[in-house]
PDB file of C-alpha atoms in Angstrom:
ATOM      1  CA  MET N  18    -112.961 -90.535  50.191  1.00 76.00           C
ATOM      2  CA  SER N  19    -110.076 -91.050  47.890  1.00 85.00           C
ATOM      3  CA  GLU N  20    -108.889 -94.335  46.829  1.00 89.00           C
ATOM      4  CA  GLU N  21    -105.213 -93.295  48.068  1.00 91.00           C
ATOM      5  CA  TYR N  22    -107.324 -92.398  51.699  1.00 92.00           C
ATOM      6  CA  LEU N  23    -109.021 -96.394  51.919  1.00 93.00           C
ATOM      7  CA  LEU N  24    -105.388 -97.634  50.711  1.00 94.00           C
ATOM      8  CA  ALA N  25    -103.347 -96.308  54.144  1.00 95.00           C
ATOM      9  CA  ALA N  26    -106.537 -97.172  56.357  1.00 95.00           C
ATOM     10  CA  LEU N  27    -105.882-101.050  55.175  1.00 96.00           C
ATOM     11  CA  ARG N  28    -102.120-100.939  55.360  1.00 96.00           C
ATOM     12  CA  MET N  29    -102.408 -99.496  59.128  1.00 95.00           C
ATOM     13  CA  ALA N  30    -105.199-101.983  60.076  1.00 96.00           C
ATOM     14  CA  ALA N  31    -102.540-104.409  58.303  1.00 96.00           C
ATOM     15  CA  GLY N  32     -99.892-103.059  60.442  1.00 95.00           C
ATOM     16  CA  VAL N  33     -97.500-103.033  57.282  1.00 95.00           C
ATOM     17  CA  ASP N  34     -95.573-100.399  56.667  1.00 95.00           C
ATOM     18  CA  PRO N  35     -95.292 -98.274  59.839  1.00 95.00           C
ATOM     19  CA  VAL N  36     -93.924 -94.962  60.392  1.00 96.00           C
ATOM     20  CA  PRO N  37     -90.586 -95.022  60.728  1.00 97.00           C
ATOM     21  CA  GLY N  38     -89.179 -93.890  64.229  1.00 96.00           C
ATOM     22  CA  ARG N  39     -87.425 -91.590  62.472  1.00 95.00           C
ATOM     23  CA  VAL N  40     -89.939 -89.560  60.928  1.00 96.00           C
ATOM     24  CA  SER N  41     -92.044 -89.554  64.261  1.00 96.00           C
ATOM     25  CA  ALA N  42     -88.214 -87.893  65.799  1.00 96.00           C
ATOM     26  CA  ASP N  43     -88.055 -85.322  63.259  1.00 95.00           C
ATOM     27  CA  ALA N  44     -91.879 -84.378  63.539  1.00 96.00           C
ATOM     28  CA  ARG N  45     -91.601 -84.118  67.669  1.00 95.00           C
ATOM     29  CA  ALA N  46     -88.435 -82.550  67.412  1.00 94.00           C
ATOM     30  CA  ALA N  47     -90.599 -79.654  64.543  1.00 95.00           C
ATOM     31  CA  PHE N  48     -92.300 -78.050  67.626  1.00 94.00           C
ATOM     32  CA  ALA N  49     -88.440 -76.348  68.361  1.00 93.00           C
ATOM     33  CA  LEU N  50     -88.501 -74.740  65.217  1.00 94.00           C
ATOM     34  CA  ARG N  51     -91.974 -72.055  65.785  1.00 91.00           C
ATOM     35  CA  LEU N  52     -90.634 -68.663  66.045  1.00 91.00           C
ATOM     36  CA  PRO N  53     -93.112 -66.869  68.643  1.00 86.00           C
ATOM     37  CA  GLY N  54     -94.014 -64.115  67.751  1.00 88.00           C
ATOM     38  CA  GLY N  55     -92.773 -64.158  63.493  1.00 92.00           C
ATOM     39  CA  VAL N  56     -93.949 -63.343  61.114  1.00 93.00           C
ATOM     40  CA  ILE N  57     -94.305 -65.275  58.215  1.00 93.00           C
ATOM     41  CA  ALA N  58     -93.254 -64.075  55.061  1.00 93.00           C
ATOM     42  CA  ALA N  59     -95.745 -65.256  52.092  1.00 88.00           C
ATOM     43  CA  PRO N  60     -93.745 -66.113  48.654  1.00 89.00           C
ATOM     44  CA  VAL N  61     -94.715 -63.588  46.140  1.00 89.00           C
ATOM     45  CA  ARG N  62     -94.306 -64.620  41.632  1.00 81.00           C
ATOM     46  CA  VAL N  63     -91.717 -62.985  40.397  1.00 77.00           C
ATOM     47  CA  SER N  64     -90.878 -62.538  35.994  1.00 65.00           C
ATOM     48  CA  ALA N  65     -88.095 -61.042  36.245  1.00 51.00           C
ATOM     49  CA  PRO N  66     -86.319 -61.591  38.949  1.00 48.00           C
ATOM     50  CA  PRO N  67     -83.152 -60.077  39.608  1.00 50.00           C
ATOM     51  CA  GLY N  68     -81.334 -63.162  40.096  1.00 48.00           C
ATOM     52  CA  ALA N  69     -79.155 -62.983  43.268  1.00 46.00           C
ATOM     53  CA  ARG N  70     -77.218 -65.762  42.305  1.00 47.00           C
ATOM     54  CA  SER N  71     -76.478 -66.154  38.722  1.00 46.00           C
ATOM     55  CA  ALA N  72     -77.665 -62.764  35.984  1.00 42.00           C
ATOM     56  CA  THR N  73     -81.006 -64.530  35.278  1.00 41.00           C
ATOM     57  CA  ALA N  74     -83.247 -67.501  36.821  1.00 41.00           C
ATOM     58  CA  PRO N  75     -82.971 -70.223  33.982  1.00 44.00           C
ATOM     59  CA  GLY N  76     -86.148 -72.051  35.537  1.00 42.00           C
ATOM     60  CA  THR N  77     -88.537 -69.389  36.639  1.00 41.00           C
ATOM     61  CA  SER N  78     -90.676 -69.469  33.739  1.00 39.00           C
ATOM     62  CA  PRO N  79     -92.568 -65.754  33.320  1.00 37.00           C
ATOM     63  CA  GLU N  80     -95.662 -67.090  31.372  1.00 35.00           C
ATOM     64  CA  THR N  81     -97.115 -68.637  33.762  1.00 35.00           C
ATOM     65  CA  GLY N  82     -94.723 -67.337  36.230  1.00 35.00           C
ATOM     66  CA  THR N  83     -94.289 -71.014  38.337  1.00 36.00           C
ATOM     67  CA  TYR N  84     -91.653 -71.589  40.274  1.00 43.00           C
ATOM     68  CA  GLY N  85     -90.801 -74.287  42.175  1.00 44.00           C
ATOM     69  CA  THR N  86     -87.939 -76.947  39.769  1.00 44.00           C
ATOM     70  CA  ALA N  87     -85.466 -75.392  37.846  1.00 46.00           C
ATOM     71  CA  PRO N  88     -86.353 -78.029  34.656  1.00 45.00           C
ATOM     72  CA  GLU N  89     -82.901 -76.377  32.329  1.00 49.00           C
ATOM     73  CA  GLY N  90     -81.005 -76.552  35.739  1.00 51.00           C
ATOM     74  CA  GLY N  91     -79.816 -74.086  38.087  1.00 57.00           C
ATOM     75  CA  PRO N  92     -80.710 -72.081  41.019  1.00 67.00           C
ATOM     76  CA  VAL N  93     -84.270 -70.127  40.369  1.00 80.00           C
ATOM     77  CA  MET N  94     -84.782 -67.487  42.729  1.00 88.00           C
ATOM     78  CA  ARG N  95     -87.979 -67.685  45.434  1.00 91.00           C
ATOM     79  CA  ARG N  96     -89.141 -64.067  46.978  1.00 94.00           C
ATOM     80  CA  PHE N  97     -90.546 -63.795  50.337  1.00 95.00           C
ATOM     81  CA  THR N  98     -92.571 -60.479  51.478  1.00 95.00           C
ATOM     82  CA  ALA N  99     -93.916 -59.898  54.862  1.00 93.00           C
ATOM     83  CA  ASP N 100     -93.170 -56.309  56.947  1.00 90.00           C
ATOM     84  CA  GLY N 101     -91.756 -54.247  54.597  1.00 92.00           C
ATOM     85  CA  LEU N 102     -89.177 -56.425  54.463  1.00 95.00           C
ATOM     86  CA  THR N 103     -88.310 -58.836  51.574  1.00 96.00           C
ATOM     87  CA  ILE N 104     -86.053 -62.121  51.071  1.00 96.00           C
ATOM     88  CA  ASP N 105     -85.077 -62.887  47.602  1.00 96.00           C
ATOM     89  CA  ILE N 106     -83.593 -66.547  47.809  1.00 95.00           C
ATOM     90  CA  GLU N 107     -81.668 -68.647  45.532  1.00 94.00           C
ATOM     91  CA  PRO N 108     -81.592 -71.718  47.328  1.00 93.00           C
ATOM     92  CA  ALA N 109     -79.141 -74.726  44.918  1.00 93.00           C
ATOM     93  CA  VAL N 110     -78.121 -78.328  45.691  1.00 92.00           C
ATOM     94  CA  VAL N 111     -74.690 -79.180  44.380  1.00 92.00           C
ATOM     95  CA  GLY N 112     -72.526 -81.535  45.038  1.00 92.00           C
ATOM     96  CA  GLY N 113     -75.679 -83.393  47.310  1.00 93.00           C
ATOM     97  CA  ARG N 114     -74.696 -80.096  49.871  1.00 95.00           C
ATOM     98  CA  LEU N 115     -77.600 -77.304  50.058  1.00 95.00           C
ATOM     99  CA  GLU N 116     -76.558 -73.962  49.602  1.00 95.00           C
ATOM    100  CA  VAL N 117     -78.482 -70.716  49.615  1.00 96.00           C
ATOM    101  CA  ALA N 118     -77.963 -67.342  47.963  1.00 96.00           C
ATOM    102  CA  GLY N 119     -79.391 -64.726  49.149  1.00 96.00           C
ATOM    103  CA  GLN N 120     -80.998 -61.454  50.008  1.00 96.00           C
ATOM    104  CA  VAL N 121     -82.804 -59.478  52.234  1.00 96.00           C
ATOM    105  CA  SER N 122     -84.241 -55.413  50.949  1.00 95.00           C
ATOM    106  CA  PRO N 123     -84.086 -52.942  52.185  1.00 94.00           C
ATOM    107  CA  PRO N 124     -80.254 -52.763  53.173  1.00 94.00           C
ATOM    108  CA  PRO N 125     -80.199 -54.270  56.359  1.00 94.00           C
ATOM    109  CA  GLY N 126     -79.548 -52.302  59.415  1.00 92.00           C
ATOM    110  CA  PRO N 127     -76.912 -52.960  62.153  1.00 94.00           C
ATOM    111  CA  GLY N 128     -77.522 -55.808  64.303  1.00 95.00           C
ATOM    112  CA  TRP N 129     -79.694 -57.461  61.689  1.00 96.00           C
ATOM    113  CA  GLU N 130     -78.893 -61.400  60.463  1.00 97.00           C
ATOM    114  CA  VAL N 131     -80.157 -64.122  58.374  1.00 97.00           C
ATOM    115  CA  GLU N 132     -80.419 -67.384  59.958  1.00 97.00           C
ATOM    116  CA  VAL N 133     -80.615 -70.494  56.877  1.00 97.00           C
ATOM    117  CA  ARG N 134     -82.922 -73.201  59.181  1.00 96.00           C
ATOM    118  CA  THR N 135     -83.492 -76.561  58.044  1.00 95.00           C
ATOM    119  CA  ALA N 136     -85.161 -79.336  60.295  1.00 91.00           C
ATOM    120  CA  HIS N 137     -81.355 -80.341  62.017  1.00 90.00           C
ATOM    121  CA  ILE N 138     -79.006 -77.649  61.006  1.00 93.00           C
ATOM    122  CA  SER N 139     -79.704 -73.542  61.635  1.00 95.00           C
ATOM    123  CA  LYS N 140     -76.469 -71.685  60.192  1.00 96.00           C
ATOM    124  CA  THR N 141     -76.825 -67.441  60.990  1.00 96.00           C
ATOM    125  CA  ARG N 142     -75.200 -64.951  58.976  1.00 96.00           C
ATOM    126  CA  ALA N 143     -74.776 -61.545  58.982  1.00 96.00           C
ATOM    127  CA  PRO N 144     -75.590 -59.855  55.624  1.00 96.00           C
ATOM    128  CA  SER N 145     -73.501 -57.427  53.304  1.00 96.00           C
ATOM    129  CA  GLU N 146     -74.525 -53.791  53.482  1.00 95.00           C
ATOM    130  CA  SER N 147     -76.182 -54.845  50.227  1.00 96.00           C
ATOM    131  CA  GLY N 148     -78.300 -57.107  52.166  1.00 96.00           C
ATOM    132  CA  HIS N 149     -76.428 -60.247  50.630  1.00 97.00           C
ATOM    133  CA  PHE N 150     -75.685 -63.354  52.114  1.00 97.00           C
ATOM    134  CA  ALA N 151     -74.618 -66.745  51.473  1.00 97.00           C
ATOM    135  CA  VAL N 152     -75.276 -70.059  52.952  1.00 97.00           C
ATOM    136  CA  SER N 153     -73.304 -73.600  51.985  1.00 95.00           C
ATOM    137  CA  GLY N 154     -73.258 -77.175  53.299  1.00 94.00           C
ATOM    138  CA  LEU N 155     -76.722 -77.921  54.591  1.00 95.00           C
ATOM    139  CA  PRO N 156     -78.861 -81.547  54.320  1.00 94.00           C
ATOM    140  CA  PRO N 157     -81.392 -80.999  50.850  1.00 93.00           C
ATOM    141  CA  GLY N 158     -84.362 -81.174  52.435  1.00 93.00           C
ATOM    142  CA  TRP N 159     -87.255 -78.696  54.070  1.00 95.00           C
ATOM    143  CA  VAL N 160     -85.363 -75.227  54.570  1.00 95.00           C
ATOM    144  CA  SER N 161     -86.415 -71.739  55.732  1.00 96.00           C
ATOM    145  CA  VAL N 162     -84.666 -68.341  55.984  1.00 97.00           C
ATOM    146  CA  VAL N 163     -85.790 -65.900  58.991  1.00 97.00           C
ATOM    147  CA  CYS N 164     -84.314 -62.498  59.072  1.00 97.00           C
ATOM    148  CA  HIS N 165     -83.406 -60.899  63.123  1.00 96.00           C
ATOM    149  CA  ARG N 166     -84.071 -57.564  63.387  1.00 95.00           C
ATOM    150  CA  PRO N 167     -83.089 -55.966  67.133  1.00 95.00           C
ATOM    151  CA  GLY N 168     -86.336 -54.510  67.817  1.00 92.00           C
ATOM    152  CA  LEU N 169     -88.791 -55.597  65.463  1.00 93.00           C
ATOM    153  CA  PRO N 170     -90.339 -59.181  65.253  1.00 94.00           C
ATOM    154  CA  PRO N 171     -88.324 -61.893  63.373  1.00 96.00           C
ATOM    155  CA  VAL N 172     -89.833 -62.748  59.149  1.00 96.00           C
ATOM    156  CA  SER N 173     -88.940 -66.110  58.387  1.00 96.00           C
ATOM    157  CA  THR N 174     -90.212 -68.136  54.491  1.00 95.00           C
ATOM    158  CA  ARG N 175     -92.591 -70.540  54.435  1.00 93.00           C
ATOM    159  CA  TRP N 176     -90.871 -73.032  54.437  1.00 93.00           C
ATOM    160  CA  LEU N 177     -89.108 -74.705  50.962  1.00 92.00           C
ATOM    161  CA  HIS N 178     -88.678 -78.295  50.167  1.00 91.00           C
ATOM    162  CA  VAL N 179     -84.940 -78.274  47.862  1.00 90.00           C
ATOM    163  CA  ARG N 180     -83.792 -81.874  46.356  1.00 84.00           C
ATOM    164  CA  ALA N 181     -81.190 -82.323  43.397  1.00 79.00           C
TER     165      ALA N 181
ATOM    166  CA  MET M   4    -101.653 -72.525  72.297  1.00 66.00           C
ATOM    167  CA  LEU M   5     -99.856 -76.185  71.818  1.00 78.00           C
ATOM    168  CA  ASP M   6     -96.950 -76.579  74.343  1.00 86.00           C
ATOM    169  CA  GLN M   7     -93.892 -79.302  73.531  1.00 90.00           C
ATOM    170  CA  ALA M   8     -96.345 -82.564  75.795  1.00 92.00           C
ATOM    171  CA  ALA M   9     -99.626 -81.548  73.273  1.00 89.00           C
ATOM    172  CA  TRP M  10     -96.905 -81.083  70.423  1.00 92.00           C
ATOM    173  CA  GLU M  11     -96.243 -84.924  71.251  1.00 93.00           C
ATOM    174  CA  GLU M  12     -99.284 -85.687  71.304  1.00 92.00           C
ATOM    175  CA  LEU M  13    -100.984 -84.909  68.357  1.00 91.00           C
ATOM    176  CA  VAL M  14     -97.204 -86.564  67.155  1.00 94.00           C
ATOM    177  CA  ALA M  15     -98.237 -89.837  68.682  1.00 94.00           C
ATOM    178  CA  ARG M  16    -101.726 -89.629  66.790  1.00 91.00           C
ATOM    179  CA  PHE M  17    -101.460 -88.352  63.565  1.00 93.00           C
ATOM    180  CA  ASP M  18     -98.115 -89.328  62.474  1.00 93.00           C
ATOM    181  CA  GLY M  19     -99.148 -93.249  61.345  1.00 95.00           C
ATOM    182  CA  ARG M  20    -101.971 -91.648  60.018  1.00 94.00           C
ATOM    183  CA  MET M  21     -99.892 -89.395  57.702  1.00 95.00           C
ATOM    184  CA  TRP M  22     -97.394 -91.961  56.795  1.00 97.00           C
ATOM    185  CA  ALA M  23     -99.812 -94.850  55.463  1.00 96.00           C
ATOM    186  CA  VAL M  24    -101.464 -91.042  53.404  1.00 95.00           C
ATOM    187  CA  ALA M  25     -98.087 -90.223  52.184  1.00 95.00           C
ATOM    188  CA  ARG M  26     -96.851 -93.816  50.572  1.00 95.00           C
ATOM    189  CA  ALA M  27    -100.426 -94.862  49.536  1.00 94.00           C
ATOM    190  CA  PHE M  28     -99.224 -91.681  46.676  1.00 92.00           C
ATOM    191  CA  GLY M  29     -97.158 -94.386  45.913  1.00 91.00           C
ATOM    192  CA  LEU M  30     -94.134 -92.253  47.493  1.00 93.00           C
ATOM    193  CA  SER M  31     -90.797 -93.939  47.875  1.00 93.00           C
ATOM    194  CA  PRO M  32     -89.945 -93.848  52.438  1.00 95.00           C
ATOM    195  CA  ALA M  33     -87.332 -90.822  51.539  1.00 94.00           C
ATOM    196  CA  ASP M  34     -90.090 -89.111  49.343  1.00 94.00           C
ATOM    197  CA  ALA M  35     -92.762 -89.736  51.669  1.00 96.00           C
ATOM    198  CA  ALA M  36     -90.456 -88.822  54.794  1.00 96.00           C
ATOM    199  CA  ASP M  37     -90.649 -85.238  53.235  1.00 95.00           C
ATOM    200  CA  ALA M  38     -93.687 -85.105  52.777  1.00 95.00           C
ATOM    201  CA  VAL M  39     -94.502 -85.733  56.303  1.00 97.00           C
ATOM    202  CA  GLN M  40     -92.244 -83.465  57.557  1.00 96.00           C
ATOM    203  CA  GLY M  41     -93.542 -81.050  55.505  1.00 95.00           C
ATOM    204  CA  ALA M  42     -97.088 -81.454  56.492  1.00 94.00           C
ATOM    205  CA  TRP M  43     -94.947 -80.885  60.074  1.00 95.00           C
ATOM    206  CA  LEU M  44     -93.945 -77.824  59.434  1.00 95.00           C
ATOM    207  CA  ARG M  45     -96.615 -76.148  57.753  1.00 91.00           C
ATOM    208  CA  MET M  46     -98.234 -76.755  61.536  1.00 91.00           C
ATOM    209  CA  VAL M  47     -95.584 -75.008  62.743  1.00 90.00           C
ATOM    210  CA  GLU M  48     -96.042 -71.626  60.459  1.00 88.00           C
ATOM    211  CA  SER M  49    -100.004 -71.963  60.649  1.00 82.00           C
ATOM    212  CA  LEU M  50    -100.112 -72.273  64.291  1.00 79.00           C
ATOM    213  CA  ASP M  51    -101.627 -69.300  65.030  1.00 71.00           C
ATOM    214  CA  GLY M  52    -104.174 -69.565  61.931  1.00 69.00           C
ATOM    215  CA  ILE M  53    -105.578 -72.977  63.913  1.00 67.00           C
ATOM    216  CA  ARG M  54    -108.791 -71.909  65.693  1.00 67.00           C
ATOM    217  CA  ASP M  55    -110.860 -75.048  65.435  1.00 71.00           C
ATOM    218  CA  PRO M  56    -108.133 -78.445  67.623  1.00 67.00           C
ATOM    219  CA  GLU M  57    -110.601 -80.989  66.540  1.00 71.00           C
ATOM    220  CA  ARG M  58    -110.072 -79.722  62.752  1.00 80.00           C
ATOM    221  CA  ILE M  59    -105.823 -80.686  63.587  1.00 86.00           C
ATOM    222  CA  GLY M  60    -105.807 -83.895  62.380  1.00 87.00           C
ATOM    223  CA  ALA M  61    -108.149 -83.314  58.839  1.00 87.00           C
ATOM    224  CA  TRP M  62    -106.009 -80.129  58.109  1.00 87.00           C
ATOM    225  CA  LEU M  63    -102.422 -82.284  59.218  1.00 91.00           C
ATOM    226  CA  ILE M  64    -103.430 -85.187  57.165  1.00 91.00           C
ATOM    227  CA  THR M  65    -105.036 -82.949  54.009  1.00 89.00           C
ATOM    228  CA  THR M  66    -102.131 -81.615  54.000  1.00 90.00           C
ATOM    229  CA  THR M  67     -99.359 -84.350  53.569  1.00 92.00           C
ATOM    230  CA  ARG M  68    -101.855 -86.077  50.717  1.00 91.00           C
ATOM    231  CA  HIS M  69    -101.188 -82.180  48.961  1.00 89.00           C
ATOM    232  CA  GLU M  70     -97.464 -82.693  49.794  1.00 91.00           C
ATOM    233  CA  ALA M  71     -97.445 -86.003  48.144  1.00 92.00           C
ATOM    234  CA  VAL M  72     -99.349 -85.169  44.859  1.00 90.00           C
ATOM    235  CA  ARG M  73     -96.556 -81.971  44.645  1.00 88.00           C
ATOM    236  CA  LEU M  74     -93.473 -84.682  45.254  1.00 88.00           C
ATOM    237  CA  SER M  75     -95.122 -87.467  42.832  1.00 87.00           C
ATOM    238  CA  ARG M  76     -95.415 -85.207  40.593  1.00 82.00           C
ATOM    239  CA  ARG M  77     -91.933 -83.801  41.055  1.00 76.00           C
ATOM    240  CA  ALA M  78     -90.863 -87.625  40.506  1.00 71.00           C
ATOM    241  CA  ARG M  79     -92.492 -88.147  37.292  1.00 72.00           C
ATOM    242  CA  GLY M  80     -91.261 -84.529  36.190  1.00 68.00           C
ATOM    243  CA  GLU M  81     -93.457 -82.440  35.993  1.00 63.00           C
ATOM    244  CA  VAL M  82     -93.555 -78.678  37.317  1.00 57.00           C
ATOM    245  CA  MET M  83     -96.294 -77.642  40.018  1.00 53.00           C
ATOM    246  CA  ALA M  84     -95.841 -74.373  41.855  1.00 55.00           C
ATOM    247  CA  ASP M  85     -95.252 -74.938  45.275  1.00 51.00           C
ATOM    248  CA  HIS M  86     -96.263 -72.643  47.189  1.00 51.00           C
ATOM    249  CA  GLU M  87    -100.772 -73.278  46.697  1.00 52.00           C
ATOM    250  CA  LEU M  88    -101.720 -74.954  50.395  1.00 52.00           C
ATOM    251  CA  PRO M  89    -105.272 -76.082  51.878  1.00 49.00           C
ATOM    252  CA  ASP M  90    -106.752 -73.609  53.519  1.00 51.00           C
ATOM    253  CA  VAL M  91    -106.765 -73.826  57.149  1.00 49.00           C
ATOM    254  CA  ALA M  92    -109.707 -74.136  57.861  1.00 48.00           C
ATOM    255  CA  GLY M  93    -111.400 -76.078  55.494  1.00 60.00           C
ATOM    256  CA  PRO M  94    -109.174 -79.648  55.932  1.00 65.00           C
ATOM    257  CA  ASP M  95    -111.168 -82.825  53.611  1.00 71.00           C
ATOM    258  CA  PRO M  96    -113.537 -84.341  56.209  1.00 69.00           C
ATOM    259  CA  ALA M  97    -113.059 -87.675  54.686  1.00 72.00           C
ATOM    260  CA  ALA M  98    -109.540 -87.300  55.841  1.00 75.00           C
ATOM    261  CA  ALA M  99    -110.346 -87.341  59.601  1.00 70.00           C
ATOM    262  CA  ILE M 100    -111.613 -91.414  58.776  1.00 77.00           C
ATOM    263  CA  VAL M 101    -108.307 -92.584  58.063  1.00 85.00           C
ATOM    264  CA  ASP M 102    -107.045 -94.896  60.681  1.00 88.00           C
ATOM    265  CA  ALA M 103    -106.679 -98.756  61.749  1.00 91.00           C
ATOM    266  CA  ASP M 104    -110.417 -99.039  63.101  1.00 92.00           C
ATOM    267  CA  PHE M 105    -111.504 -97.954  59.641  1.00 92.00           C
ATOM    268  CA  GLY M 106    -109.167-100.013  57.599  1.00 94.00           C
ATOM    269  CA  ARG M 107    -110.199-102.991  59.502  1.00 95.00           C
ATOM    270  CA  HIS M 108    -113.418-101.917  57.955  1.00 94.00           C
ATOM    271  CA  VAL M 109    -112.527-101.830  54.446  1.00 94.00           C
ATOM    272  CA  TRP M 110    -110.848-105.229  54.505  1.00 95.00           C
ATOM    273  CA  GLN M 111    -113.877-106.797  55.380  1.00 95.00           C
ATOM    274  CA  ARG M 112    -115.853-105.233  52.120  1.00 94.00           C
ATOM    275  CA  LEU M 113    -112.013-106.585  50.393  1.00 95.00           C
ATOM    276  CA  HIS M 114    -112.825-109.965  51.383  1.00 94.00           C
ATOM    277  CA  THR M 115    -116.246-109.811  49.883  1.00 94.00           C
ATOM    278  CA  LEU M 116    -114.509-108.719  46.250  1.00 94.00           C
ATOM    279  CA  GLY M 117    -114.538-111.319  43.738  1.00 93.00           C
ATOM    280  CA  GLU M 118    -111.545-112.745  41.972  1.00 91.00           C
ATOM    281  CA  PRO M 119    -108.941-110.784  40.921  1.00 92.00           C
ATOM    282  CA  CYS M 120    -109.467-107.718  43.042  1.00 94.00           C
ATOM    283  CA  ARG M 121    -109.274-109.440  46.040  1.00 94.00           C
ATOM    284  CA  SER M 122    -106.392-111.128  45.740  1.00 94.00           C
ATOM    285  CA  LEU M 123    -104.713-108.409  43.417  1.00 94.00           C
ATOM    286  CA  LEU M 124    -105.759-105.317  46.146  1.00 95.00           C
ATOM    287  CA  ARG M 125    -104.080-107.755  48.999  1.00 95.00           C
ATOM    288  CA  LEU M 126    -101.142-107.895  47.173  1.00 93.00           C
ATOM    289  CA  TYR M 127    -101.047-104.414  46.865  1.00 92.00           C
ATOM    290  CA  VAL M 128    -101.713-103.525  50.084  1.00 94.00           C
ATOM    291  CA  LEU M 129     -99.384-105.870  51.714  1.00 94.00           C
ATOM    292  CA  ASN M 130     -96.368-104.866  49.253  1.00 92.00           C
ATOM    293  CA  PRO M 131     -96.454-101.124  49.336  1.00 90.00           C
ATOM    294  CA  ASP M 132     -92.812-101.237  47.151  1.00 88.00           C
ATOM    295  CA  ALA M 133     -93.880-104.443  45.218  1.00 87.00           C
ATOM    296  CA  LYS M 134     -93.116-103.987  41.445  1.00 87.00           C
ATOM    297  CA  TYR M 135     -96.245-104.045  38.857  1.00 87.00           C
ATOM    298  CA  ALA M 136     -94.214-106.961  37.231  1.00 89.00           C
ATOM    299  CA  GLN M 137     -93.621-108.964  41.277  1.00 90.00           C
ATOM    300  CA  ILE M 138     -98.317-109.050  41.210  1.00 90.00           C
ATOM    301  CA  ALA M 139     -98.202-110.243  37.512  1.00 91.00           C
ATOM    302  CA  ILE M 140     -96.218-113.654  38.548  1.00 92.00           C
ATOM    303  CA  ARG M 141     -98.089-113.809  41.356  1.00 90.00           C
ATOM    304  CA  LEU M 142    -101.188-113.494  39.871  1.00 91.00           C
ATOM    305  CA  ASN M 143    -100.607-114.797  36.730  1.00 91.00           C
ATOM    306  CA  LEU M 144    -101.816-112.155  34.851  1.00 91.00           C
ATOM    307  CA  PRO M 145    -100.313-110.067  32.271  1.00 91.00           C
ATOM    308  CA  VAL M 146     -97.975-107.109  33.069  1.00 90.00           C
ATOM    309  CA  GLY M 147     -99.863-104.465  31.409  1.00 91.00           C
ATOM    310  CA  SER M 148    -103.497-105.617  33.023  1.00 91.00           C
ATOM    311  CA  ILE M 149    -102.147-104.878  36.737  1.00 91.00           C
ATOM    312  CA  GLY M 150    -102.165-101.212  36.845  1.00 90.00           C
ATOM    313  CA  PRO M 151    -105.594-100.835  35.110  1.00 93.00           C
ATOM    314  CA  THR M 152    -107.394-104.010  37.272  1.00 93.00           C
ATOM    315  CA  ARG M 153    -106.017-101.765  40.315  1.00 92.00           C
ATOM    316  CA  ALA M 154    -107.606 -99.382  39.354  1.00 92.00           C
ATOM    317  CA  ARG M 155    -111.323-100.765  38.733  1.00 94.00           C
ATOM    318  CA  CYS M 156    -110.744-103.112  41.378  1.00 95.00           C
ATOM    319  CA  LEU M 157    -109.894 -99.894  44.191  1.00 94.00           C
ATOM    320  CA  SER M 158    -113.000 -98.074  42.390  1.00 94.00           C
ATOM    321  CA  ARG M 159    -115.243-100.951  43.224  1.00 94.00           C
ATOM    322  CA  LEU M 160    -114.092-101.110  46.726  1.00 95.00           C
ATOM    323  CA  ARG M 161    -114.649 -97.805  46.993  1.00 93.00           C
ATOM    324  CA  THR M 162    -117.798 -98.133  46.354  1.00 93.00           C
ATOM    325  CA  LEU M 163    -118.320-100.888  48.721  1.00 93.00           C
ATOM    326  CA  VAL M 164    -117.546 -98.390  51.302  1.00 91.00           C
ATOM    327  CA  GLN M 165    -119.042 -95.461  50.319  1.00 87.00           C
ATOM    328  CA  ASP M 166    -122.483 -97.502  50.182  1.00 86.00           C
ATOM    329  CA  ASP M 167    -122.477 -98.247  54.050  1.00 81.00           C
ATOM    330  CA  ASP M 168    -121.865 -94.700  54.749  1.00 73.00           C
ATOM    331  CA  ALA M 169    -124.943 -93.918  52.507  1.00 70.00           C
TER     332      ALA M 169
END
């Protein structure tokens, strides 16, 4: 029994600080974000990222393989793989808006689309011949990238939390 | 497989608990909202892996707790890998009892504590965004003592509650 659980239960019993309505609304809406038949791509540690946006990823620590924040600033590349597909993404918050650059590999086939999803807004792009894509103007927060391939199951990255 | 109606039942049943747990880790409302939403999105990802519906609540709360810890460390500037997840099959069983009924029981135990624990914990519980300085003024205690006293009082409260279970 953690002390945080005691505190949470005390507040619930007292009726203080109830869950805000928008948090509940977002929770109800999250169900629509499932991808039936889709494959979830797991994160893979990368120690020498090629960098979809920049030549190096200054926030990536080769010693620990830690990634998740960029202590020196700048985007950090994350790699996800599943079903023979690799999705590299570099999310960054610029001017309060979320930008996501990335690359799918192997190079995309005809009709492939990359969808960058947040809780409320999704943007779809056709990747370049080399598999690169970029999306901007999204709200910071949780983001996931889905690769749609005709005749194959969609592959989505795990949801990733990105704040400035 | 869950449908939208069953999903909304889960939200109605657990989102208040998930919010309370996220806030109990000291998260701001914005960070707590991100932690709760993160847990629901992990649930969306993990639907196929959840075989035991009885465990969904404990899993949601354990996952919220995990996201809350990650966000509170991030708020303190610590670097942390972001892909470690609680095991879908093994949520913390204690998470299942976080609710208002259990809270009323904990309040009864809180009222048996001596001072300053009783007043300090009461203020801390009822004012989630209160600063230690504000609590110090209300209780006429040195501001530097609030954090250690709060930790000691919560620990005593936990011992009382655990003795009930034993």
